[in-house]
Short mmCIF file of C-alpha atoms in Angstrom, two decimals:
data_model
loop_
_atom_site.label_atom_id
_atom_site.label_comp_id
_atom_site.label_asym_id
_atom_site.label_seq_id
_atom_site.Cartn_x
_atom_site.Cartn_y
_atom_site.Cartn_z
CA MET A 1 54.33 136.25 123.08
CA ARG A 2 57.13 133.95 124.26
CA LEU A 3 58.27 131.17 121.96
CA VAL A 4 58.77 127.84 123.78
CA VAL A 5 62.18 126.33 122.94
CA PRO A 6 63.53 123.13 124.47
CA LEU A 7 66.11 123.68 127.21
CA GLN A 8 65.20 127.41 127.31
CA GLY A 9 64.95 127.39 131.08
CA VAL A 10 68.33 125.80 131.52
CA ALA A 11 69.93 128.12 129.00
CA GLN A 12 68.56 131.25 130.68
CA GLY A 13 68.90 129.96 134.24
CA ARG A 14 65.18 130.36 135.08
CA GLY A 15 62.44 127.86 135.96
CA GLY A 16 64.73 125.14 137.32
CA LEU A 17 65.55 121.84 135.73
CA LEU A 18 62.01 120.40 135.79
CA LEU A 19 60.04 123.32 134.34
CA GLY A 20 62.75 124.71 132.12
CA SER A 21 63.97 121.47 130.55
CA LEU A 22 61.93 118.32 131.06
CA ILE A 23 58.44 119.68 130.27
CA PRO A 24 59.40 121.61 127.09
CA CYS A 25 61.37 118.61 125.80
CA ALA A 26 58.43 116.29 126.37
CA LEU A 27 56.01 118.68 124.61
CA PHE A 28 58.36 119.07 121.69
CA TYR A 29 58.77 115.29 121.37
CA PHE A 30 55.02 114.55 121.39
CA LEU A 31 54.43 117.32 118.82
CA GLN A 32 56.89 115.73 116.46
CA LEU A 33 55.33 112.27 117.01
CA TYR A 34 51.83 113.67 116.32
CA LEU A 35 52.92 115.31 113.04
CA LYS A 36 54.72 112.15 111.95
CA ARG A 37 51.59 109.96 112.43
CA ARG A 38 49.38 112.40 110.50
CA ARG A 39 51.76 112.32 107.52
CA SER A 40 50.41 110.23 104.63
CA PRO A 41 52.52 107.07 104.03
CA SER A 42 51.83 107.22 100.27
CA ASP A 43 53.00 110.83 99.96
CA PRO A 44 55.78 111.41 102.45
CA SER A 45 56.99 114.94 102.73
CA PRO A 46 60.69 115.50 102.11
CA PRO A 47 62.75 115.76 105.26
CA SER A 48 63.71 119.28 106.22
CA SER A 49 67.16 120.36 107.21
CA SER A 50 65.95 121.01 110.74
CA SER A 51 64.32 117.59 111.19
CA SER A 52 67.41 115.79 109.89
CA ASN A 53 69.19 116.65 113.10
CA GLN A 54 66.67 114.78 115.31
CA PRO A 55 67.84 111.32 116.43
CA GLY A 56 64.35 109.80 116.25
CA MET A 57 63.89 110.85 112.63
CA THR A 58 67.23 109.59 111.22
CA ARG A 59 67.94 106.37 113.09
CA HIS A 60 66.35 104.11 110.47
CA SER A 61 67.92 105.88 107.46
CA SER A 62 71.36 105.99 109.11
CA LEU A 63 71.24 102.24 109.74
CA SER A 64 70.24 101.61 106.13
CA ASN A 65 73.09 103.77 104.86
CA LEU A 66 75.54 101.99 107.14
CA LEU A 67 74.46 98.56 105.87
CA SER A 68 74.64 99.65 102.25
CA ARG A 69 78.26 100.86 102.58
CA GLY A 70 79.72 97.38 103.02
CA PRO A 71 82.85 96.53 105.01
CA LEU A 72 85.42 99.17 105.83
CA ARG A 73 88.08 99.10 103.13
CA ILE A 74 91.86 99.21 103.34
CA SER A 75 94.33 99.89 100.56
CA SER A 76 94.89 97.40 97.73
CA LEU A 77 98.53 97.10 98.77
CA ALA A 78 97.61 96.26 102.37
CA THR A 79 94.99 93.77 101.16
CA SER A 80 97.52 91.90 99.03
CA ILE A 81 100.12 91.85 101.82
CA ALA A 82 97.61 90.68 104.45
CA LYS A 83 96.73 87.54 102.49
CA PRO A 84 97.90 84.24 104.03
CA ASP A 85 101.34 83.11 102.87
CA ASP A 86 101.19 80.46 100.14
CA SER A 87 104.96 79.96 99.84
CA PRO A 88 106.21 76.73 101.46
CA TYR A 89 109.16 78.76 102.76
CA TYR A 90 106.97 80.89 105.04
CA MET A 91 104.52 78.09 105.77
CA GLY A 92 107.37 75.95 107.03
CA LEU A 93 108.83 78.76 109.14
CA ASP A 94 105.43 79.35 110.75
CA ARG A 95 104.95 75.66 111.44
CA ALA A 96 108.37 75.30 113.06
CA SER A 97 107.99 78.45 115.17
CA GLY A 98 104.58 77.25 116.39
CA ASP A 99 105.90 73.84 117.46
CA PRO A 100 109.67 74.24 117.99
CA TYR A 101 111.83 71.22 118.77
CA HIS A 102 113.58 71.07 122.12
CA ARG A 103 115.52 68.03 123.25
CA ILE A 104 113.85 68.02 126.69
CA ALA A 105 110.84 70.36 126.65
CA ASN A 106 109.44 69.34 123.23
CA PRO A 107 111.29 66.33 121.75
CA ASP A 108 108.50 65.73 119.19
CA GLY A 109 108.54 69.30 117.89
CA VAL A 110 109.56 70.48 114.43
CA ILE A 111 113.32 70.84 113.85
CA GLN A 112 114.06 74.13 112.09
CA LEU A 113 116.32 73.73 109.05
CA GLY A 114 114.63 76.44 107.02
CA LEU A 115 115.99 79.48 108.85
CA SER A 116 119.46 80.76 107.95
CA GLU A 117 120.56 81.54 111.48
CA ASN A 118 123.99 80.89 112.97
CA ARG A 119 123.84 79.80 116.61
CA LEU A 120 127.20 78.04 116.68
CA CYS A 121 129.05 80.96 118.29
CA PHE A 122 126.30 82.34 120.48
CA ASP A 123 128.42 81.54 123.53
CA LEU A 124 131.13 83.96 122.33
CA ILE A 125 128.63 86.77 121.83
CA GLU A 126 127.07 86.10 125.22
CA LYS A 127 130.46 86.07 126.95
CA TRP A 128 131.57 89.34 125.34
CA THR A 129 128.30 91.07 126.20
CA SER A 130 128.45 90.05 129.86
CA GLU A 131 132.07 91.20 130.18
CA ASN A 132 131.62 94.50 128.36
CA LEU A 133 128.24 95.72 129.54
CA ARG A 134 129.75 98.72 131.33
CA ASP A 135 131.77 99.76 128.27
CA TRP A 136 128.67 99.44 126.13
CA VAL A 137 126.66 101.81 128.34
CA MET A 138 129.39 104.31 129.20
CA GLY A 139 131.72 104.00 126.23
CA ARG A 140 135.12 102.35 126.09
CA GLU A 141 136.81 105.54 127.27
CA GLY A 142 134.96 105.36 130.58
CA GLY A 143 133.82 108.53 132.31
CA ASP A 144 130.50 109.61 133.65
CA LEU A 145 127.37 107.91 132.38
CA SER A 146 125.76 110.17 129.78
CA ILE A 147 122.31 109.65 128.33
CA SER A 148 122.82 112.23 125.58
CA GLY A 149 124.38 109.73 123.20
CA ILE A 150 121.39 107.41 123.47
CA ALA A 151 118.29 109.49 124.11
CA THR A 152 118.94 112.35 121.67
CA TYR A 153 118.44 112.31 117.91
CA GLN A 154 121.25 110.73 115.91
CA PRO A 155 121.86 110.77 112.12
CA SER A 156 119.24 108.52 110.53
CA ASP A 157 121.83 106.96 108.20
CA GLY A 158 124.10 105.99 111.11
CA THR A 159 126.78 107.64 113.22
CA MET A 160 130.27 108.11 111.79
CA LYS A 161 131.70 106.08 114.70
CA LEU A 162 129.68 103.02 113.70
CA LYS A 163 130.44 103.50 110.00
CA MET A 164 134.16 103.54 110.79
CA ALA A 165 133.78 100.42 112.93
CA MET A 166 131.80 98.69 110.16
CA ALA A 167 134.46 99.63 107.59
CA GLY A 168 137.16 98.03 109.72
CA PHE A 169 135.12 94.89 110.34
CA MET A 170 134.26 94.47 106.65
CA SER A 171 137.88 94.89 105.61
CA ARG A 172 138.83 92.13 108.02
CA VAL A 173 135.99 89.88 106.84
CA MET A 174 136.43 90.44 103.09
CA GLY A 175 140.22 90.13 103.29
CA ARG A 176 142.60 90.68 100.36
CA ASP A 177 143.35 94.26 101.48
CA VAL A 178 139.92 95.59 100.55
CA SER A 179 139.26 98.95 102.19
CA TYR A 180 135.93 100.71 102.63
CA GLU A 181 135.22 104.42 102.90
CA PRO A 182 132.81 105.19 105.79
CA SER A 183 131.39 108.21 103.95
CA GLN A 184 130.07 105.88 101.24
CA MET A 185 128.02 103.88 103.77
CA VAL A 186 124.35 104.18 104.64
CA LEU A 187 123.25 102.14 107.66
CA THR A 188 119.76 100.66 107.88
CA ALA A 189 117.74 98.55 110.32
CA GLY A 190 118.73 95.29 108.66
CA VAL A 191 119.60 94.17 105.13
CA THR A 192 115.93 93.94 104.11
CA PRO A 193 115.40 97.74 104.19
CA ALA A 194 118.84 98.19 102.59
CA ILE A 195 117.79 96.17 99.54
CA GLU A 196 114.37 97.83 99.42
CA THR A 197 115.97 101.29 99.66
CA LEU A 198 118.19 100.47 96.70
CA CYS A 199 115.13 99.37 94.74
CA PHE A 200 113.52 102.75 95.39
CA CYS A 201 116.73 104.50 94.32
CA LEU A 202 117.45 102.50 91.17
CA ALA A 203 114.07 101.59 89.69
CA ASP A 204 110.54 102.84 89.13
CA HIS A 205 107.30 100.92 89.60
CA GLY A 206 107.10 98.23 86.91
CA ASN A 207 110.86 98.14 86.21
CA ALA A 208 112.75 94.88 86.67
CA PHE A 209 115.90 93.30 88.12
CA LEU A 210 117.54 90.15 86.78
CA VAL A 211 118.13 87.60 89.56
CA PRO A 212 120.06 84.32 89.09
CA THR A 213 118.20 81.28 90.41
CA PRO A 214 117.83 79.59 92.75
CA TYR A 215 117.57 82.69 94.92
CA TYR A 216 116.62 83.63 98.48
CA PRO A 217 112.80 83.32 98.80
CA SER A 218 112.39 86.58 100.72
CA PHE A 219 113.68 88.62 97.77
CA ASP A 220 110.12 88.33 96.43
CA ARG A 221 108.93 90.24 99.49
CA ASP A 222 111.86 92.51 100.18
CA MET A 223 112.13 93.91 96.67
CA LYS A 224 108.58 93.77 95.35
CA TRP A 225 106.04 94.46 98.10
CA ARG A 226 106.29 98.24 98.37
CA THR A 227 108.45 99.23 95.40
CA GLY A 228 106.42 97.53 92.67
CA VAL A 229 109.50 96.25 90.83
CA GLU A 230 109.62 92.89 89.06
CA LEU A 231 112.17 90.12 89.53
CA ILE A 232 113.17 88.20 86.39
CA PRO A 233 114.61 84.74 87.16
CA VAL A 234 117.80 83.83 85.32
CA HIS A 235 117.79 80.04 85.51
CA CYS A 236 120.97 78.17 86.43
CA ARG A 237 121.21 74.38 86.26
CA SER A 238 122.72 71.53 88.24
CA LYS A 239 124.98 70.40 85.37
CA ASP A 240 126.83 73.71 85.86
CA ASN A 241 126.69 73.44 89.67
CA PHE A 242 124.11 76.26 89.48
CA VAL A 243 126.79 78.75 88.43
CA LEU A 244 125.55 81.80 86.52
CA SER A 245 126.49 82.21 82.83
CA ILE A 246 126.55 85.41 80.79
CA SER A 247 124.62 83.68 77.98
CA ALA A 248 121.71 82.90 80.34
CA LEU A 249 121.80 86.46 81.61
CA ASP A 250 121.76 87.87 78.09
CA GLN A 251 118.86 85.63 77.07
CA ALA A 252 116.77 86.73 80.07
CA PHE A 253 117.61 90.36 79.34
CA ASN A 254 116.49 90.15 75.70
CA GLN A 255 113.29 88.25 76.51
CA THR A 256 112.34 90.82 79.13
CA ARG A 257 113.00 93.73 76.79
CA LYS A 258 110.66 92.16 74.22
CA ARG A 259 107.88 92.58 76.79
CA GLU A 260 108.78 96.29 76.89
CA THR A 261 109.81 95.99 80.53
CA LYS A 262 112.72 98.20 81.54
CA ILE A 263 115.57 96.38 83.28
CA ARG A 264 117.37 98.50 85.85
CA GLY A 265 119.87 96.07 87.33
CA ILE A 266 121.16 92.66 88.34
CA LEU A 267 120.83 91.35 91.90
CA LEU A 268 123.66 89.00 92.89
CA SER A 269 124.13 86.90 96.01
CA ASN A 270 127.81 86.31 96.67
CA PRO A 271 128.17 83.82 98.32
CA ALA A 272 125.03 82.45 96.68
CA ASN A 273 121.93 81.79 98.72
CA PRO A 274 120.77 78.95 98.75
CA VAL A 275 123.53 77.08 96.85
CA GLY A 276 126.62 78.50 98.56
CA ASN A 277 128.63 79.14 95.38
CA LEU A 278 131.24 81.89 95.13
CA LEU A 279 131.50 84.20 92.14
CA SER A 280 134.99 84.12 90.66
CA ARG A 281 137.00 87.20 89.76
CA LYS A 282 136.57 86.33 86.08
CA MET A 283 132.77 86.13 86.41
CA LEU A 284 132.59 89.40 88.35
CA GLU A 285 134.57 91.14 85.62
CA ALA A 286 132.25 89.67 82.97
CA LEU A 287 129.20 90.84 84.92
CA LEU A 288 130.58 94.38 85.17
CA LYS A 289 131.19 94.45 81.42
CA PHE A 290 127.67 93.16 80.79
CA ALA A 291 126.21 95.86 83.06
CA GLU A 292 128.14 98.56 81.20
CA GLU A 293 126.98 97.26 77.82
CA LYS A 294 123.34 97.22 78.91
CA ASN A 295 123.67 100.41 81.00
CA ILE A 296 122.22 98.84 84.15
CA HIS A 297 123.19 98.62 87.83
CA ILE A 298 124.61 95.75 89.89
CA VAL A 299 123.47 95.11 93.47
CA SER A 300 125.72 92.62 95.24
CA ASP A 301 124.38 91.01 98.42
CA GLU A 302 127.50 89.93 100.33
CA ILE A 303 125.92 89.19 103.70
CA PHE A 304 127.66 85.76 103.99
CA ALA A 305 131.13 87.03 103.04
CA GLY A 306 132.60 86.17 106.45
CA SER A 307 131.09 82.66 106.59
CA ILE A 308 133.51 80.99 104.16
CA TYR A 309 135.42 77.94 105.37
CA GLY A 310 136.84 76.29 102.24
CA GLU A 311 139.92 76.71 100.10
CA LYS A 312 138.30 79.14 97.67
CA GLU A 313 138.72 82.79 98.56
CA PHE A 314 135.87 85.26 98.53
CA VAL A 315 136.22 88.15 96.08
CA SER A 316 134.09 91.20 96.75
CA ILE A 317 132.91 93.24 93.79
CA ALA A 318 134.34 96.23 95.66
CA GLU A 319 137.81 94.80 95.09
CA ILE A 320 137.20 94.48 91.33
CA VAL A 321 135.98 98.02 90.80
CA GLY A 322 138.77 99.32 93.02
CA SER A 323 141.54 97.71 90.98
CA GLU A 324 140.10 97.67 87.45
CA ASP A 325 138.86 100.37 85.10
CA PHE A 326 135.12 99.88 85.58
CA ASP A 327 132.29 102.36 86.10
CA LYS A 328 131.87 102.46 89.88
CA ASN A 329 128.65 104.45 89.78
CA ARG A 330 126.63 101.37 88.83
CA VAL A 331 127.91 99.17 91.70
CA HIS A 332 126.10 98.90 95.06
CA ILE A 333 126.83 96.46 97.90
CA VAL A 334 124.61 95.37 100.78
CA TYR A 335 125.93 93.79 103.95
CA GLY A 336 124.78 93.16 107.52
CA LEU A 337 125.69 91.57 110.84
CA SER A 338 122.93 88.98 111.13
CA LYS A 339 124.95 86.12 109.58
CA ASP A 340 128.70 86.62 110.01
CA LEU A 341 128.37 87.98 113.56
CA PHE A 342 125.10 86.25 114.57
CA LEU A 343 123.22 89.41 115.50
CA PRO A 344 119.93 89.06 113.56
CA GLY A 345 117.90 90.59 116.36
CA VAL A 346 120.10 93.70 116.45
CA ARG A 347 118.88 94.59 112.93
CA VAL A 348 121.84 96.33 111.32
CA GLY A 349 122.35 96.45 107.56
CA MET A 350 124.36 98.61 105.22
CA ILE A 351 124.38 100.06 101.72
CA TYR A 352 127.81 100.71 100.26
CA SER A 353 127.67 102.67 97.02
CA PHE A 354 129.99 104.64 94.77
CA ASN A 355 127.10 106.68 93.37
CA GLU A 356 126.64 110.03 95.14
CA ASN A 357 123.05 110.47 93.93
CA VAL A 358 122.10 107.04 95.26
CA LEU A 359 123.79 107.81 98.58
CA ALA A 360 122.01 111.15 98.87
CA ALA A 361 118.59 109.58 98.29
CA ALA A 362 119.32 106.56 100.50
CA ARG A 363 120.35 108.77 103.43
CA LYS A 364 116.97 110.48 103.33
CA LEU A 365 115.08 107.19 102.97
CA THR A 366 116.72 105.81 106.14
CA ARG A 367 114.33 108.06 108.03
CA PHE A 368 112.00 105.04 107.82
CA SER A 369 114.57 102.40 108.83
CA SER A 370 117.21 103.94 111.08
CA VAL A 371 119.26 101.97 113.61
CA SER A 372 118.59 102.83 117.25
CA ALA A 373 121.22 104.78 119.16
CA PRO A 374 121.73 102.12 121.90
CA THR A 375 122.29 99.51 119.19
CA GLN A 376 124.89 101.70 117.49
CA ARG A 377 126.74 102.26 120.75
CA LEU A 378 126.80 98.50 121.43
CA LEU A 379 128.20 97.72 117.98
CA VAL A 380 130.86 100.44 118.10
CA SER A 381 132.14 98.87 121.30
CA MET A 382 131.99 95.29 119.96
CA LEU A 383 133.43 95.92 116.50
CA SER A 384 136.25 98.01 117.96
CA ASP A 385 137.38 95.07 120.11
CA THR A 386 139.96 93.71 117.65
CA ARG A 387 140.96 90.75 119.80
CA PHE A 388 137.39 89.57 120.12
CA ILE A 389 136.62 90.04 116.40
CA VAL A 390 139.69 88.06 115.29
CA GLU A 391 138.89 85.22 117.69
CA TYR A 392 135.25 85.20 116.67
CA ILE A 393 135.92 85.05 112.91
CA GLN A 394 138.41 82.18 113.28
CA THR A 395 136.23 80.19 115.69
CA ASN A 396 133.10 80.79 113.66
CA LYS A 397 134.63 79.47 110.42
CA LYS A 398 135.94 76.35 112.14
CA ARG A 399 132.62 75.56 113.82
CA ILE A 400 130.65 76.08 110.58
CA ARG A 401 133.06 73.78 108.70
CA ASP A 402 132.87 71.06 111.35
CA MET A 403 129.06 71.19 111.49
CA ARG A 404 128.79 71.19 107.70
CA ASP A 405 131.05 68.13 107.41
CA LEU A 406 129.04 66.28 110.05
CA PHE A 407 125.69 67.17 108.48
CA VAL A 408 126.70 66.38 104.89
CA ALA A 409 128.26 63.07 105.96
CA GLY A 410 124.95 62.12 107.59
CA LEU A 411 123.04 62.93 104.41
CA GLU A 412 125.48 60.92 102.30
CA GLU A 413 124.84 57.86 104.49
CA LEU A 414 121.18 58.22 103.46
CA GLY A 415 122.11 58.45 99.78
CA ILE A 416 121.58 62.22 99.61
CA LYS A 417 124.35 64.28 98.00
CA CYS A 418 124.96 68.03 98.21
CA THR A 419 126.55 70.52 95.85
CA ASP A 420 130.24 71.24 96.30
CA SER A 421 130.27 74.47 98.30
CA ARG A 422 132.28 75.71 101.24
CA SER A 423 130.50 78.86 102.31
CA SER A 424 127.39 80.11 104.10
CA LEU A 425 125.22 78.42 106.73
CA TYR A 426 123.47 75.76 104.64
CA CYS A 427 123.89 73.01 102.09
CA TRP A 428 121.98 72.48 98.83
CA ALA A 429 120.77 68.88 98.97
CA ASP A 430 119.81 66.74 95.97
CA MET A 431 116.69 64.72 96.81
CA ARG A 432 115.50 64.21 93.25
CA ASN A 433 115.51 60.43 93.65
CA LEU A 434 113.16 60.73 96.63
CA ILE A 435 110.32 62.75 95.08
CA PRO A 436 107.34 60.54 94.07
CA THR A 437 106.84 62.30 90.72
CA TYR A 438 109.24 64.54 88.82
CA GLY A 439 107.89 68.06 89.07
CA GLU A 440 106.98 70.74 91.56
CA LYS A 441 104.04 68.71 92.82
CA GLY A 442 106.28 65.76 93.67
CA GLU A 443 108.78 68.05 95.36
CA LEU A 444 106.09 69.62 97.56
CA GLU A 445 104.74 66.17 98.45
CA LEU A 446 108.16 65.23 99.79
CA TRP A 447 108.45 68.58 101.60
CA GLU A 448 105.06 68.02 103.28
CA LYS A 449 106.07 64.50 104.29
CA LEU A 450 109.33 65.72 105.80
CA LEU A 451 107.39 68.41 107.68
CA ASN A 452 104.39 66.38 108.85
CA VAL A 453 105.91 62.90 109.29
CA GLY A 454 109.57 63.63 109.90
CA LYS A 455 108.89 66.89 111.76
CA ILE A 456 111.71 68.64 109.85
CA ASN A 457 111.33 71.96 108.05
CA LEU A 458 113.46 72.33 104.92
CA THR A 459 113.18 74.89 102.12
CA PRO A 460 112.09 73.30 98.82
CA GLY A 461 113.80 74.49 95.66
CA SER A 462 110.54 75.70 94.11
CA ALA A 463 110.36 78.38 96.85
CA CYS A 464 113.74 79.57 95.53
CA HIS A 465 112.57 79.53 91.88
CA CYS A 466 114.82 76.55 91.11
CA ILE A 467 113.93 75.21 87.67
CA GLU A 468 114.85 71.62 88.62
CA PRO A 469 112.53 69.94 91.17
CA GLY A 470 113.93 67.90 94.04
CA TRP A 471 116.52 70.25 95.55
CA PHE A 472 116.28 71.45 99.16
CA ARG A 473 118.12 74.00 101.28
CA CYS A 474 119.18 72.68 104.70
CA CYS A 475 120.38 75.22 107.27
CA PHE A 476 122.59 73.32 109.71
CA THR A 477 123.95 76.12 111.93
CA THR A 478 120.87 76.07 114.17
CA LEU A 479 121.85 72.56 115.36
CA ASP A 480 124.34 70.97 117.69
CA LYS A 481 125.97 67.55 117.18
CA ASP A 482 123.27 65.65 119.07
CA ASP A 483 120.57 67.33 116.96
CA VAL A 484 122.23 66.13 113.75
CA ARG A 485 121.68 62.51 114.78
CA VAL A 486 118.02 63.24 115.45
CA VAL A 487 117.63 64.92 112.04
CA MET A 488 119.16 61.98 110.20
CA GLY A 489 116.92 59.56 112.08
CA ARG A 490 113.83 61.51 111.09
CA ILE A 491 114.91 61.74 107.44
CA ARG A 492 115.58 57.99 107.44
CA LYS A 493 112.03 57.49 108.69
CA VAL A 494 110.61 59.46 105.76
CA VAL A 495 112.97 57.88 103.21
CA GLY A 496 112.07 54.43 104.49
CA SER A 497 108.33 55.07 104.29
CA HIS A 498 108.78 56.47 100.78
CA THR A 499 110.75 53.42 99.66
CA SER A 500 108.19 51.01 101.12
CA CYS A 501 105.45 52.76 99.19
CA GLY A 502 107.32 52.10 95.93
#
């Protein structure tokens, strides 16, 4: 007796397609349908393992299971990151990028004063690139074009050639005979991963860093998103020109310890972002003593060190630990080329540390944020061009100073004063007399009016954790002289409408 099995004819190669496949399949299907209709609806038999494989039997149950599962989930971390930005800093950046001002193409667009970007010397960068394209591709020594230095794997923490070039550039920028050891450098794809890498190296999830306020809004992303560390604001006030004090630092430290939160370090911005202050030698020494007493680290963000155009000299913390008897192992510096050399799109940052354990861990972590080989070759060529670098630094400082003087003078004509600072790419403007009500709400009302009516994007102080409402960061190095007049006209429009409303 031969047992009829669907597709038997096809499997054995007998009977042809019609007799061996179609007829047995049809008979098998109708048999299953007949048995299903005879089954009592009040006493359904449990599904067998063999019937569970039939599409007709499981379609309804599979659909029910699919509906009961709910939406496809992603991680809690991704969910929190994917939420819309509620910080006015990012909201303003998005608004300006979506409707950018252009004198001819879009004269009614939003003028961007919220992005710390230096476009004043773009012509020098463009000129050098066009004149040195061949050297960039082939190397300054000339010779045959070789792809091996670009297409092959390179050290993830940066090539020694670029580290040596960075060391020379930083020594020239920092001044005062400060020297840097290339072997103590770890290169990253921008300063953001440099700071995050240090967070991974210095702190565990739930640990904290003390950060003087007002501080750069993106620190809340750069340091907290993936590492899980906390940032503890150390509030500085206008009566002290927003200069950090050891007493305020000590108070924040003690209050945080009472919450049983471990403090792993202090994050400094020198020059300060957004105020533009410089930390004095005396203050740096006091901070190093404080760190030794509390047994914590110091991370010094010195990304604006080459954008100083006043009488005060910049003092790097590297100079202090190099000349004084301090514990170097707790000092870590971050630097990059996005500000002083206007190369934000190139994405090159650096960790400079005296701690061998931190360096060892950071080198391995750069696997996730390494600088591309073509970028490194470009920068070796550019940074090694001493004549260009000297000309660029001198021209850049002069153009920043001239633009700052023009911009601040325009604000003063409107009755708006700025803090006394001569560094970085922005000014810290006092608009407390323009906010409708004293508080964060009044500050944000003025910010919205400047954005929606004046079509100007500024960074409100509350986005920088400033404890005093009414202060705004204005980045002026994205403008030219004609743009400054337009900005002042738009601010006058908002100030006038505010005054008329009482």
